[in-house]
Amino acid sequence: MMSGLRSSVPAFAAIMFAGSTSAADIASVRPIGFSSDGAVFAFEEYGIQDGSGFPYANIFALDLNKDTYLPGTPFRVRLEEDGATIAKARWQVHNDADVMVETHELANHPGELVAFNPITEIGTDPHQLRYRSVPALPPVGEANTLVLEEVPQPLDPQCEGIVEKTVSLRLRFTERNGKPVDDMVHEDQRIPASRGCVTGYRLAGVVTGSSLEGAPVEVALVMVLSAGFEGQNGRWIAVPVKTTP
């Protein structure tokens, strides 16, 4: 699994805002879209870096068939000069990624955010989402239940003294179209170094698109929680989710 962390309707951006405080770096996330054939998905994350206070913005593009980054990606910007702003960091990273976004026509296929569970939500299970894949009224189709499981892993020597334990992630469906199932859709083979000293995960959203043949494509948005200077940091990865067993 390649971890990845990935314009512009203000209301949509507001919905996608995951929250940030001066006590930690909880990145905001915004899907950019799918390619016309459903093989590529890109998203943006941005925020203020914990400790340094530098604004940053990253755009990640995934080959969903291979579950890897597209060549030449991700695009990362961190501004370290006085007076730097998140707006400037986001403008710069979008400028850097513009050719990639246009080449794959991502803005023409923004997809649908069919489930979202931000870190500010109270009283919800951070490791489970129950949703329908089609945004429609009257409802189309039955419920899907996607579950994230944290799997204990040996502690990386670089994280000793920083965290007490670390975990990889596993995703599985316990319900598809209203029927009980036990379908594994992803299991980490290792914890990528880019995740840092991981303390946990949050299953935070599902974005749907469609393939060239019209078949549905889904991507799970997962927040990676890791040790920060002043609390836990939250960054984003996208995990391809096959919609059929």
XYZ file of C-alpha atoms in Angstrom:
245
model
C 0.000 0.000 0.000
C 1.347 3.316 -0.992
C 0.525 5.957 1.551
C -0.361 8.953 0.230
C -1.580 12.065 1.530
C -3.670 14.152 -1.916
C -10.315 23.431 -7.094
C -12.377 24.933 -6.185
C -15.795 25.299 -4.716
C -15.600 27.227 -1.417
C -18.573 25.452 0.119
C -17.090 22.072 -0.683
C -13.740 23.092 0.751
C -15.523 24.142 3.929
C -17.179 20.733 4.196
C -13.832 19.037 3.787
C -12.099 21.119 6.456
C -10.897 18.660 9.078
C -9.938 21.229 11.669
C -6.622 22.470 12.999
C -5.447 23.912 16.278
C -2.322 25.502 17.629
C -1.737 22.328 19.671
C -1.129 19.983 16.740
C -1.100 19.619 12.982
C -4.437 18.204 11.830
C -4.352 18.619 8.062
C -7.377 19.555 6.008
C -8.217 17.371 3.015
C -9.931 18.035 -0.312
C -10.497 15.525 -3.116
C -9.490 16.810 -6.556
C -10.992 14.068 -8.680
C -10.719 10.924 -10.786
C -9.424 10.410 -14.301
C -12.065 9.662 -16.953
C -11.244 5.937 -16.844
C -11.348 5.807 -13.039
C -7.715 4.652 -12.847
C -6.288 7.799 -11.184
C -7.416 9.668 -8.083
C -5.865 12.821 -6.621
C -6.403 14.766 -3.432
C -4.886 17.714 -1.587
C -3.997 18.185 2.061
C -2.860 21.421 3.681
C -2.281 23.052 7.032
C 0.208 24.597 9.435
C 3.103 22.369 10.404
C 3.334 21.405 14.055
C 6.370 22.903 15.776
C 7.674 25.107 12.953
C 4.431 26.942 12.185
C 5.198 26.740 8.435
C 2.231 26.501 6.039
C 2.255 23.500 3.718
C 0.196 21.967 0.936
C 0.575 18.581 -0.744
C -1.129 16.994 -3.746
C -1.082 13.216 -4.105
C -2.077 11.301 -7.243
C -2.634 7.552 -7.068
C -2.674 4.863 -9.721
C -5.646 2.975 -8.273
C -4.895 -0.245 -10.148
C -1.340 -0.464 -8.801
C -2.011 1.363 -5.506
C 1.086 3.493 -6.035
C 1.858 7.143 -6.642
C 1.835 8.335 -10.222
C 5.383 8.959 -11.511
C 6.557 12.442 -10.564
C 4.164 12.740 -7.638
C 3.421 13.709 -4.905
C 3.759 17.472 -5.133
C 4.818 19.066 -1.847
C 5.172 22.700 -0.834
C 6.294 24.091 2.531
C 6.850 27.822 2.854
C 9.424 28.869 5.410
C 9.626 32.612 4.821
C 8.078 35.252 7.074
C 4.505 36.115 6.196
C 3.902 32.861 4.293
C 0.277 31.745 4.202
C -1.685 28.569 3.560
C -3.283 30.297 0.566
C 0.140 30.879 -0.999
C 1.237 27.294 -0.317
C -1.946 25.956 -1.902
C -1.592 28.218 -4.934
C 1.987 27.043 -5.443
C 1.235 23.326 -5.143
C -1.721 23.629 -7.532
C 0.524 25.448 -9.957
C 3.069 22.623 -9.681
C 0.399 19.951 -10.218
C -1.530 21.775 -12.947
C -0.181 19.734 -15.885
C -0.905 16.442 -14.123
C -4.431 17.531 -13.219
C -5.157 18.673 -16.780
C -3.553 15.614 -18.399
C -5.838 13.270 -16.482
C -8.853 15.661 -16.630
C -9.309 15.286 -12.880
C -11.337 18.465 -12.452
C -13.920 17.094 -14.914
C -14.579 14.081 -12.667
C -14.563 15.357 -9.063
C -16.366 12.314 -7.708
C -18.810 12.288 -4.802
C -18.058 12.447 -1.107
C -20.549 9.789 0.032
C -19.286 9.447 3.618
C -17.315 11.764 5.884
C -16.385 11.502 9.555
C -14.050 14.373 10.585
C -11.992 14.288 13.736
C -14.292 16.913 15.248
C -17.326 14.603 15.034
C -18.559 13.518 18.471
C -20.176 10.194 19.282
C -19.250 8.349 16.087
C -17.039 5.321 15.567
C -13.682 6.524 14.169
C -13.042 3.102 12.636
C -16.312 2.483 10.788
C -18.418 4.085 8.047
C -21.850 2.922 6.902
C -23.000 4.518 3.676
C -24.683 4.163 0.311
C -22.476 4.524 -2.739
C -24.947 6.566 -4.798
C -25.962 10.090 -3.661
C -29.656 10.086 -4.562
C -33.152 10.513 -3.135
C -35.079 8.267 -3.067
C -32.118 6.104 -1.973
C -30.430 3.894 -4.547
C -28.932 0.627 -3.348
C -28.424 -0.603 0.186
C -25.837 0.110 2.839
C -22.144 -0.725 2.815
C -20.186 -0.960 6.069
C -16.437 -0.398 5.835
C -14.343 -1.132 8.924
C -10.756 -0.122 9.729
C -8.757 -2.380 12.030
C -5.490 -1.372 13.704
C -2.906 -4.172 13.718
C -0.076 -3.957 16.323
C 3.410 -3.928 14.803
C 6.973 -4.030 16.183
C 8.112 -0.573 17.170
C 10.557 1.077 14.768
C 13.790 1.860 16.668
C 13.502 5.469 15.427
C 10.205 5.776 17.306
C 11.402 4.397 20.630
C 10.859 6.940 23.381
C 8.406 8.835 21.160
C 5.458 6.412 21.089
C 4.725 3.315 23.135
C 3.199 1.300 20.281
C 2.608 1.465 16.561
C 0.010 -0.047 14.264
C -0.621 -0.847 10.618
C -4.087 -0.781 9.093
C -6.520 -3.253 7.595
C -9.750 -2.419 5.763
C -12.630 -4.797 5.242
C -16.311 -4.735 4.406
C -18.704 -6.327 6.886
C -21.719 -5.356 4.758
C -22.144 -4.837 1.014
C -25.383 -3.621 -0.507
C -27.222 -4.584 2.656
C -25.828 -8.121 2.937
C -23.405 -9.363 5.635
C -19.954 -10.169 4.264
C -16.366 -10.487 5.431
C -14.382 -9.021 2.527
C -10.810 -7.849 2.995
C -10.038 -4.908 0.707
C -6.656 -3.781 2.047
C -4.001 -4.888 4.508
C -0.669 -3.148 5.033
C 2.338 -5.328 4.332
C 4.463 -2.815 6.207
C 4.189 0.675 7.666
C 5.642 3.140 5.142
C 8.301 5.404 6.611
C 6.365 8.429 5.321
C 3.728 7.861 8.019
C 6.194 8.638 10.775
C 5.662 7.255 14.280
C 2.074 6.088 13.816
C -0.171 5.956 16.859
C -3.462 5.158 15.102
C -5.847 5.790 12.236
C -9.261 7.237 11.578
C -11.535 6.048 8.770
C -12.697 9.487 7.757
C -14.361 9.347 4.359
C -15.300 7.597 1.135
C -15.187 9.197 -2.329
C -16.832 7.510 -5.308
C -16.203 7.846 -9.026
C -16.679 5.661 -12.101
C -14.479 3.756 -14.526
C -14.423 4.024 -18.333
C -16.953 1.185 -18.490
C -19.185 2.955 -15.997
C -18.392 0.633 -13.096
C -18.165 2.403 -9.719
C -14.774 3.222 -8.182
C -14.305 4.013 -4.502
C -11.472 5.428 -2.427
C -11.312 5.468 1.373
C -9.848 8.578 3.014
C -7.862 7.586 6.096
C -6.338 9.977 8.612
C -2.955 8.822 9.891
C -2.344 9.879 13.499
C 1.277 10.259 14.566
C 3.294 11.760 17.387
C 3.764 15.525 17.198
C 5.421 18.208 19.294
C 2.199 19.230 21.005
C -0.189 16.296 20.668
C -1.066 14.081 17.749
C -0.668 15.091 14.131
C -3.148 14.018 11.471
C -2.214 13.525 7.814
C -4.064 11.796 4.988
C -3.764 8.725 2.811
C -6.144 7.356 0.179
C -6.818 3.637 -0.129
C -8.461 2.109 -3.239
C -11.577 0.143 -2.318
C -12.907 -2.370 -4.832
C -16.676 -2.120 -4.966
C -17.277 -5.785 -5.791
C -16.103 -8.800 -3.764
